[in-house]
PDB file of C-alpha atoms in Angstrom:
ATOM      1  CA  UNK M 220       6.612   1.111  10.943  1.00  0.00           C
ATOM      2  CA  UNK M 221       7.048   4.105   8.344  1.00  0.00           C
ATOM      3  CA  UNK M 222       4.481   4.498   6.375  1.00  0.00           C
ATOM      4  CA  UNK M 223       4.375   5.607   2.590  1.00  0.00           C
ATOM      5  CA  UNK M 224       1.366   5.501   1.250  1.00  0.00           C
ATOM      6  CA  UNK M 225       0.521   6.263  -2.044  1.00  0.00           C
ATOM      7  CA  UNK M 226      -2.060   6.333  -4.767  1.00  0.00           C
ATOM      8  CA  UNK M 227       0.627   5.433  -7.777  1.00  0.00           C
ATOM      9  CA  UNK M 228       3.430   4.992  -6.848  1.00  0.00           C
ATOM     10  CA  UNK M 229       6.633   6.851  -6.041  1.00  0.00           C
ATOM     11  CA  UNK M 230       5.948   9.141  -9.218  1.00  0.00           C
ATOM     12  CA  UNK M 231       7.818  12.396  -8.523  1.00  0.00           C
ATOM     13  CA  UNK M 232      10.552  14.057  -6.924  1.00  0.00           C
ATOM     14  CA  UNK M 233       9.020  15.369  -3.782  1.00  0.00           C
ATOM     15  CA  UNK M 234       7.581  11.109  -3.071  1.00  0.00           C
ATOM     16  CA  UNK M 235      11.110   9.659  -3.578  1.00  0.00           C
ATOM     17  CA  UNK M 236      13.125  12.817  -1.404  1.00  0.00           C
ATOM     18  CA  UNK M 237      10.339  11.485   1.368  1.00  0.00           C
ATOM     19  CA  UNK M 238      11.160   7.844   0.782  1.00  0.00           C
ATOM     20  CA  UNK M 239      14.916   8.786   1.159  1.00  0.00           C
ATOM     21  CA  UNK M 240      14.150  10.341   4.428  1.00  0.00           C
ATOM     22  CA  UNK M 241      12.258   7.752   5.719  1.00  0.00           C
ATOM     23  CA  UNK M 242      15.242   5.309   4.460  1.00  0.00           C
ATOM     24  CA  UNK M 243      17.575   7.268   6.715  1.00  0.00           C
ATOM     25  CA  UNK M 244      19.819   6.535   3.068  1.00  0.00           C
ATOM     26  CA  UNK M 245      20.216   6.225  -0.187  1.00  0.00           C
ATOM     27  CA  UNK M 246      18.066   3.691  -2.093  1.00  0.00           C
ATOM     28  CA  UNK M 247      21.153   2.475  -4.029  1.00  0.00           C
ATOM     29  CA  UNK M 248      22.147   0.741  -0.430  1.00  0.00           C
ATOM     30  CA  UNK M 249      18.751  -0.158   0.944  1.00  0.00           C
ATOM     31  CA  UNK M 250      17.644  -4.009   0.530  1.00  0.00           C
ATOM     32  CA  UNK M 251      13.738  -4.276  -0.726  1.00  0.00           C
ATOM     33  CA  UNK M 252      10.879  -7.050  -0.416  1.00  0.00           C
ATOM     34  CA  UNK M 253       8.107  -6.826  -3.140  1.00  0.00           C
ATOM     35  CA  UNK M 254       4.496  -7.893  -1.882  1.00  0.00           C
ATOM     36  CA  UNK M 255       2.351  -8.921  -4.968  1.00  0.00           C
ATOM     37  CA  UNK M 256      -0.462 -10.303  -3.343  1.00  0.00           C
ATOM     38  CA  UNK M 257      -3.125  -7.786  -3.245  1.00  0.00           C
ATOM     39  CA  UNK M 258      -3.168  -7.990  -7.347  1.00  0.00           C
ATOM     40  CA  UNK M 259      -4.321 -11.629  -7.287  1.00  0.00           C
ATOM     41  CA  UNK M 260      -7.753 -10.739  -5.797  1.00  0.00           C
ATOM     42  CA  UNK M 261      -8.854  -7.960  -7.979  1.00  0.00           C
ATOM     43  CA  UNK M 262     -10.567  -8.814 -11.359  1.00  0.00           C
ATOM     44  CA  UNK M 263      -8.539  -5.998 -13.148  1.00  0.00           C
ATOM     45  CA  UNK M 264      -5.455  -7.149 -12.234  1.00  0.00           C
ATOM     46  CA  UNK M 265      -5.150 -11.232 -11.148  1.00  0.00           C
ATOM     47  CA  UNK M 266      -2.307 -12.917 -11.500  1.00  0.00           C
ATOM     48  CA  UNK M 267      -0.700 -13.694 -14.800  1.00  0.00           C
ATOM     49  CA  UNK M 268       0.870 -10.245 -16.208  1.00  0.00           C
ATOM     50  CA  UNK M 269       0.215  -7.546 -13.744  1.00  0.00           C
ATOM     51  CA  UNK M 270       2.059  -9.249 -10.883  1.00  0.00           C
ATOM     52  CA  UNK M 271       4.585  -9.801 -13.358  1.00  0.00           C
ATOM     53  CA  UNK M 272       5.092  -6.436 -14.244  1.00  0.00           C
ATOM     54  CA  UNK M 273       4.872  -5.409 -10.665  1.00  0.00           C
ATOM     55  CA  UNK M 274       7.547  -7.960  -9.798  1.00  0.00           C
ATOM     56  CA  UNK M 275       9.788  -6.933 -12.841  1.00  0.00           C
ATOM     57  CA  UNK M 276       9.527  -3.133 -12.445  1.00  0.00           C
ATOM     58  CA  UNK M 277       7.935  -3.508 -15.720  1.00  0.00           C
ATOM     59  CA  UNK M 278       4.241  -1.140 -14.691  1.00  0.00           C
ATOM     60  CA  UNK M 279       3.328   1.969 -14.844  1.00  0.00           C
ATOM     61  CA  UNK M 280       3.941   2.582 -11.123  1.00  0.00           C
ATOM     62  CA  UNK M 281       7.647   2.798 -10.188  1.00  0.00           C
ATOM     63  CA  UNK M 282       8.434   1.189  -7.191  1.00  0.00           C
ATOM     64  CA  UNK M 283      10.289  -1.954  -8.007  1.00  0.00           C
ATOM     65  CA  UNK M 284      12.239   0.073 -10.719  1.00  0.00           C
ATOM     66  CA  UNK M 285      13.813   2.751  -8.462  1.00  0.00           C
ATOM     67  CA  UNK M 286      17.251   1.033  -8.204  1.00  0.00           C
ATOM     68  CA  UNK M 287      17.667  -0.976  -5.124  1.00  0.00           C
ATOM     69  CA  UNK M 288      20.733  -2.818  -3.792  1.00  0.00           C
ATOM     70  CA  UNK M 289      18.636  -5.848  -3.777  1.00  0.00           C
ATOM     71  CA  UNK M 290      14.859  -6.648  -4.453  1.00  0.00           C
ATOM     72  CA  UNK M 291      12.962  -9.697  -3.352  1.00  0.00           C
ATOM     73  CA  UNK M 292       9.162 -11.340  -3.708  1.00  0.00           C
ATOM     74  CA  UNK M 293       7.550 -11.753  -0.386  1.00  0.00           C
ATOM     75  CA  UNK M 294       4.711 -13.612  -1.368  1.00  0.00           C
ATOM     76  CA  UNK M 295       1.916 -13.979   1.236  1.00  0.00           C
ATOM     77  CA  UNK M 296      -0.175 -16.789  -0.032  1.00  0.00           C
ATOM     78  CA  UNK M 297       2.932 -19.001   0.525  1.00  0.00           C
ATOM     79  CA  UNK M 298       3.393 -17.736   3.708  1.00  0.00           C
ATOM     80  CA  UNK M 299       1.301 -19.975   5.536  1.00  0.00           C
ATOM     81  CA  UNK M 300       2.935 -23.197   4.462  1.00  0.00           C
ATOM     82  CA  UNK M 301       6.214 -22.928   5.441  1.00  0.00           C
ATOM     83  CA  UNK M 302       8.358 -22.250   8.409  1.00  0.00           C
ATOM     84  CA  UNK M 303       8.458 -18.746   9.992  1.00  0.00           C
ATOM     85  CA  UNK M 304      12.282 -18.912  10.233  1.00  0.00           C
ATOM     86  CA  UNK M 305      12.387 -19.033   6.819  1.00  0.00           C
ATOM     87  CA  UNK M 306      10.900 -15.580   6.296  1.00  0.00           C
ATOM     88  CA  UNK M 307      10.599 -13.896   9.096  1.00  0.00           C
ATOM     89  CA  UNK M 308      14.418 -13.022   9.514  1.00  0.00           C
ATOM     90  CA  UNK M 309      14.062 -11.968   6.087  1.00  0.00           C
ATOM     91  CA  UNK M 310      11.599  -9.419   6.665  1.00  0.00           C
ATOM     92  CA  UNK M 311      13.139  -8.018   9.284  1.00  0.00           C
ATOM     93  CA  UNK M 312      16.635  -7.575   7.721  1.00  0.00           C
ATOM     94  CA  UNK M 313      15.086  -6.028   4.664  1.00  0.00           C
ATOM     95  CA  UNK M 314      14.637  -2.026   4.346  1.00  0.00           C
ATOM     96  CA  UNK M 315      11.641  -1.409   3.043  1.00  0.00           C
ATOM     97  CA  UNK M 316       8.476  -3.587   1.806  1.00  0.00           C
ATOM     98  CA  UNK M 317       6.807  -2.389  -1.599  1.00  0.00           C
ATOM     99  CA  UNK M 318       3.256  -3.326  -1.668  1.00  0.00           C
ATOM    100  CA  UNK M 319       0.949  -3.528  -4.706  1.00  0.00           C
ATOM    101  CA  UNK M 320      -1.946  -2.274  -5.716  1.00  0.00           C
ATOM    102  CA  UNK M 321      -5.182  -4.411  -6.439  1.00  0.00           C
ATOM    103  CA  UNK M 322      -7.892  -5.386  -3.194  1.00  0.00           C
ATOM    104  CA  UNK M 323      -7.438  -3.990  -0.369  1.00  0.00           C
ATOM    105  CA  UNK M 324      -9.445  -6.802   1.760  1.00  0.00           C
ATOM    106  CA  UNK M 325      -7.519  -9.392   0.024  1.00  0.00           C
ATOM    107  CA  UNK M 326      -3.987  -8.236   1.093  1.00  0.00           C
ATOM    108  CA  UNK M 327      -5.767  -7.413   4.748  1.00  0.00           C
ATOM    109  CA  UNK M 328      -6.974 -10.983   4.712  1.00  0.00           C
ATOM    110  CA  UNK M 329      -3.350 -11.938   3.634  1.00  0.00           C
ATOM    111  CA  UNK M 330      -1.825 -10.556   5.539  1.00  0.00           C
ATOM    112  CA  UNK M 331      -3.396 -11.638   8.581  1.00  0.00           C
ATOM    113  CA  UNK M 332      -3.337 -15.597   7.862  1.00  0.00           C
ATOM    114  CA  UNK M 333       0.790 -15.417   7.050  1.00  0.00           C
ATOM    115  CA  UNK M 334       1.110 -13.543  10.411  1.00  0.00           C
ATOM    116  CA  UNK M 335       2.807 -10.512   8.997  1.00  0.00           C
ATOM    117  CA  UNK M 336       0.336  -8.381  10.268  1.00  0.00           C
ATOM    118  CA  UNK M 337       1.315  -9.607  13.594  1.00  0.00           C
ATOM    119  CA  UNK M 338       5.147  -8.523  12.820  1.00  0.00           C
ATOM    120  CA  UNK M 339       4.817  -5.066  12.016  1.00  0.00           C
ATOM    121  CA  UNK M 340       4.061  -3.580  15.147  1.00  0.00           C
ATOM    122  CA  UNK M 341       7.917  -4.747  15.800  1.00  0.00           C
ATOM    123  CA  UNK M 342       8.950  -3.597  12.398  1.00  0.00           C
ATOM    124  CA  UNK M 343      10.268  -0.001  13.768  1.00  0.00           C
ATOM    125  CA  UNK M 344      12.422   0.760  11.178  1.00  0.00           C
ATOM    126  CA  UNK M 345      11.305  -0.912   8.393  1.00  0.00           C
ATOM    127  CA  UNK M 346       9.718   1.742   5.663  1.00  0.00           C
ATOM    128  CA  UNK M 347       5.773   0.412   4.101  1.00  0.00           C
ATOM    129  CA  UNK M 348       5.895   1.790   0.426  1.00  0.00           C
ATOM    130  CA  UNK M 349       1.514   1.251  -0.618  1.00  0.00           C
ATOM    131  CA  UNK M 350       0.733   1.607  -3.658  1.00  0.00           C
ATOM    132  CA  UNK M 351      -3.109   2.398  -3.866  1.00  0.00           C
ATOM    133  CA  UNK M 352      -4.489  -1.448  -2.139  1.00  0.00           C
ATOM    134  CA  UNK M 353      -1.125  -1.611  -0.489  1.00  0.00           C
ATOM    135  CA  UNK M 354      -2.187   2.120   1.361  1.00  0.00           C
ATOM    136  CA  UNK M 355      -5.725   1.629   1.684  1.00  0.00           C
ATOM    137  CA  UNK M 356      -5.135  -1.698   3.956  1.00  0.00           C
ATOM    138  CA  UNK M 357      -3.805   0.189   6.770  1.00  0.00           C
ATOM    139  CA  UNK M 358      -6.674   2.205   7.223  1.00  0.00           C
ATOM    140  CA  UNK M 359      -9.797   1.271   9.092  1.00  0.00           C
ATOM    141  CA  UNK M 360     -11.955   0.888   6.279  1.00  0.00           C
ATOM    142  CA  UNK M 361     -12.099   1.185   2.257  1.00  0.00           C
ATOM    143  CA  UNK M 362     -15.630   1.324   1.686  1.00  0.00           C
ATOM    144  CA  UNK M 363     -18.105  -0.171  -0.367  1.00  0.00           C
ATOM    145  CA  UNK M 364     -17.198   1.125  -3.216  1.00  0.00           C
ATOM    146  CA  UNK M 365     -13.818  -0.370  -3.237  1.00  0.00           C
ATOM    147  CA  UNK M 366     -15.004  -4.010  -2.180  1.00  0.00           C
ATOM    148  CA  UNK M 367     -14.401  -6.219  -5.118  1.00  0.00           C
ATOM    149  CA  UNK M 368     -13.145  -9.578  -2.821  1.00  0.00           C
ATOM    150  CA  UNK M 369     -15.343 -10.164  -0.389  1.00  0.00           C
ATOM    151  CA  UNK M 370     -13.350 -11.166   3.095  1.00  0.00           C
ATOM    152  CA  UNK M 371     -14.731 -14.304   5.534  1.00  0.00           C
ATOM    153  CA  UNK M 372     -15.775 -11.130   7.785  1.00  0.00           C
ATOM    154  CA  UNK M 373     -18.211  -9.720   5.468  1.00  0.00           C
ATOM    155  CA  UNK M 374     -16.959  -6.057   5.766  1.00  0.00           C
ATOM    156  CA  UNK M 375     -14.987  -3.905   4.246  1.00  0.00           C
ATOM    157  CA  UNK M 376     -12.801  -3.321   7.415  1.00  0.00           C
ATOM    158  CA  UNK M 377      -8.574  -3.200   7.292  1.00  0.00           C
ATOM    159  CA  UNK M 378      -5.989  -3.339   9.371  1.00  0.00           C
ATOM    160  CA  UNK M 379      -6.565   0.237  11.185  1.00  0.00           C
ATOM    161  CA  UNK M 380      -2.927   1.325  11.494  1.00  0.00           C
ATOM    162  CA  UNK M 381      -4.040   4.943  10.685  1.00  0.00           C
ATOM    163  CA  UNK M 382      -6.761   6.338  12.058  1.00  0.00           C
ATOM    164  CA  UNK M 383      -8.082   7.687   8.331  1.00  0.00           C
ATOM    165  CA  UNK M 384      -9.249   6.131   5.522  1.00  0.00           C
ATOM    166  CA  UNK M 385      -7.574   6.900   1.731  1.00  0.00           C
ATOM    167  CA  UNK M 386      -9.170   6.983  -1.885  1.00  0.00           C
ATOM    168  CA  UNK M 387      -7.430   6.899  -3.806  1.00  0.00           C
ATOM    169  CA  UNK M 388      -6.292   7.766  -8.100  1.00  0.00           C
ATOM    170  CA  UNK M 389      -8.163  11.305  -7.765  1.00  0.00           C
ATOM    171  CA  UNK M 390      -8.466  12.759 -11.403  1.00  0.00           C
ATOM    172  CA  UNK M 391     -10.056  15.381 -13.195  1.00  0.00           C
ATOM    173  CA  UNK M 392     -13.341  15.375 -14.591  1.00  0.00           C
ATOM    174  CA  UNK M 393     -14.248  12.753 -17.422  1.00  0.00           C
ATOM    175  CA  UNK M 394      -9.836  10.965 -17.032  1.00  0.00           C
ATOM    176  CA  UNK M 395      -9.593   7.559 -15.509  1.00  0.00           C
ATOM    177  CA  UNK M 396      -9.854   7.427 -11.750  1.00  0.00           C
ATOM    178  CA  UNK M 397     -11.970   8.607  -9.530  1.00  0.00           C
ATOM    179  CA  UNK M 398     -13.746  12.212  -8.797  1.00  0.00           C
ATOM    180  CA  UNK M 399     -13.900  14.557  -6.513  1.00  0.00           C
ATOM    181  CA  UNK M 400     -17.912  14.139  -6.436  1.00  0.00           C
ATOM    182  CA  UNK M 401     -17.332  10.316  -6.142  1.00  0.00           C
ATOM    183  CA  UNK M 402     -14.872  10.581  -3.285  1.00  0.00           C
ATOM    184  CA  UNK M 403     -17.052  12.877  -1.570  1.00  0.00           C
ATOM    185  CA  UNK M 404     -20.266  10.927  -1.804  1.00  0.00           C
ATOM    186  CA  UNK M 405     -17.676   7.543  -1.191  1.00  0.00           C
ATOM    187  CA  UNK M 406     -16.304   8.938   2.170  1.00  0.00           C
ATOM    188  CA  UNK M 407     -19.855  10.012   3.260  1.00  0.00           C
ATOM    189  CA  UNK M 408     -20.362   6.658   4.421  1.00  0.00           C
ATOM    190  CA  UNK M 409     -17.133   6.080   6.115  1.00  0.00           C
ATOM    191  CA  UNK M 410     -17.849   7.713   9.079  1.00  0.00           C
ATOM    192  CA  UNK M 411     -14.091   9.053  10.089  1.00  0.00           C
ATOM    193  CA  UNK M 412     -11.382  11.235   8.541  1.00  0.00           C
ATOM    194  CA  UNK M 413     -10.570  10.289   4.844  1.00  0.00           C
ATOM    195  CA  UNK M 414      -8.178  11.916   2.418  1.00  0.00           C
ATOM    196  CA  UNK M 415      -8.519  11.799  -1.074  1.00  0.00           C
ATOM    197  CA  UNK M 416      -5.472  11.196  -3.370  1.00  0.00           C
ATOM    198  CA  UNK M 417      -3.987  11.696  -6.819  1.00  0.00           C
ATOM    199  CA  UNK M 418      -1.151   9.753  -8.676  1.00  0.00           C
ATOM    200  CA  UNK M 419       1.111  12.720  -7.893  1.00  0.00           C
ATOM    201  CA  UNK M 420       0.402  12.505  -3.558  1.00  0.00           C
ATOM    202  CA  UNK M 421       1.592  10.501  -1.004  1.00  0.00           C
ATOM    203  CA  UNK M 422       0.469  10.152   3.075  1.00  0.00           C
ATOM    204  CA  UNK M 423       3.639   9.992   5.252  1.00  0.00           C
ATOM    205  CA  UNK M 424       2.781   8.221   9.041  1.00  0.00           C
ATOM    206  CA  UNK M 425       5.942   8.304  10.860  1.00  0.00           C
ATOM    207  CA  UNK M 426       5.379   8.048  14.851  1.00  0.00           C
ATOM    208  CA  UNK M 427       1.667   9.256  14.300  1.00  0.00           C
ATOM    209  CA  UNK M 428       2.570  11.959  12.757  1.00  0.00           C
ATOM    210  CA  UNK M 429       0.912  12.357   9.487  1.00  0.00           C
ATOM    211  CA  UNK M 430       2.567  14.368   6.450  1.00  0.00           C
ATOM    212  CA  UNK M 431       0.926  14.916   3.060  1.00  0.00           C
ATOM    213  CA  UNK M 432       3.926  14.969   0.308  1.00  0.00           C
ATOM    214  CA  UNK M 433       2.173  16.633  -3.093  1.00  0.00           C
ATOM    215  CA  UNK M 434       3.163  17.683  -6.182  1.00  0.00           C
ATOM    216  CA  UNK M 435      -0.634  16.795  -7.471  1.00  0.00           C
ATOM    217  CA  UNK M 436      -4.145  17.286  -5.538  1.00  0.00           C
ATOM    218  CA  UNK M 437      -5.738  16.284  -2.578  1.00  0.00           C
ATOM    219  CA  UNK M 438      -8.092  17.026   0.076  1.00  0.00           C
ATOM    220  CA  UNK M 439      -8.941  16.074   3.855  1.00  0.00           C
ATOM    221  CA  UNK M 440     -12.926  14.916   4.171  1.00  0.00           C
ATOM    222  CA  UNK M 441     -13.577  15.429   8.077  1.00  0.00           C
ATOM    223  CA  UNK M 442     -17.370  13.515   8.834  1.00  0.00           C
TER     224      UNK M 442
END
């Protein structure tokens, strides 16, 4: 797949020109699947009106909102209980999956009982938008300090599509999010590459290549 991942969202120019590229053309023609899911296991979100807002383009992140041809709910939970020829074909016609924000190990665990984490490796052209939860899952790891849902493994491991782990909603001292000195104490015990994000920064994976698109701050912690 192409990967997009980002801390909030596709919040300024230089994240949507990217998302464009990775398109291949404009947004106004590209079809869309919304992935709720990882908002339902995290106790500041949950279901009810955050999901809602994510589905609606209604938050404070714009990805839902950024004028699609078409935008659908791919919701993982259900997944499970009905027949993969009713979705499958649908995620594979579709341009681009937007993924929200909210546990990391939830989506992971998600993802892996609908089987979609089985389809992406065949997913070539299809573009991954994360938002925060929705990047961190394709890294090995979150950390500790991001486990809130604890998965049936016991760990705080992901999927391990990248080969670095993210933290992300990087802010100045004493704002909402997180700090440079927590990130750096955070990826001490990861044990591998990690970047740290802000709102304003996205990762781009395309073909293991890995791009940083900024208009905001972030840094590379090596082990």
């Amino acid at each position: 797949m192409k990967l997009l991942l980002t801390s909030g969202g596709v919040t300024n120019t230089s994240i949507r020109d990217a998302l464009v590229d990775l398109l291949g053309k404009p947004i106004a023609d590209s079809n869309a699947l919304c992935i709720p899911t990882a908002q339902y296991g995290h106790p500041w979100c949950g279901p009810g009106v955050k999901a809602w807002q994510f589905i609606s383009g209604n938050s404070e992140n714009p990805m839902v909102d950024l004028g699609w041809k078409s935008v659908g709910v791919l919701e993982l939970t259900a997944l499970p209980s009905i027949d993969e020829e009713r979705w499958v074909p649908l995620v594979r016609e579709t341009d681009v999956l937007l993924v929200a924000g909210g546990d990391a190990l939830y989506l992971c665990h998600w993802m892996r009982q609908s089987g979609l984490a089985d389809l992406l490796p065949s997913l070539q052209d299809t573009v991954w938008v994360g938002l925060s939860a929705g990047s961190m899952v394709m890294t090995p790891r979150i950390g500790e300090d991001f486990v809130e849902w604890r998965s049936p493994t016991g760990d705080d491991s992901t999927l391990g599509i990248v080969d670095f782990s993210i933290c992300p909603h990087l802010a100045q001292e004493g704002m909402p999010g997180n700090s440079m000195a927590e990130a750096e104490k955070w990826a001490a015990d990861i044990a591998g590459p990690a970047y740290v994000i802000d709102d304003q920064t996205a990762i781009q994976v395309v073909d293991g290549t890995v791009e940083v698109i900024s208009e905001g701050h972030w840094k590379l912690l090596s082990p």
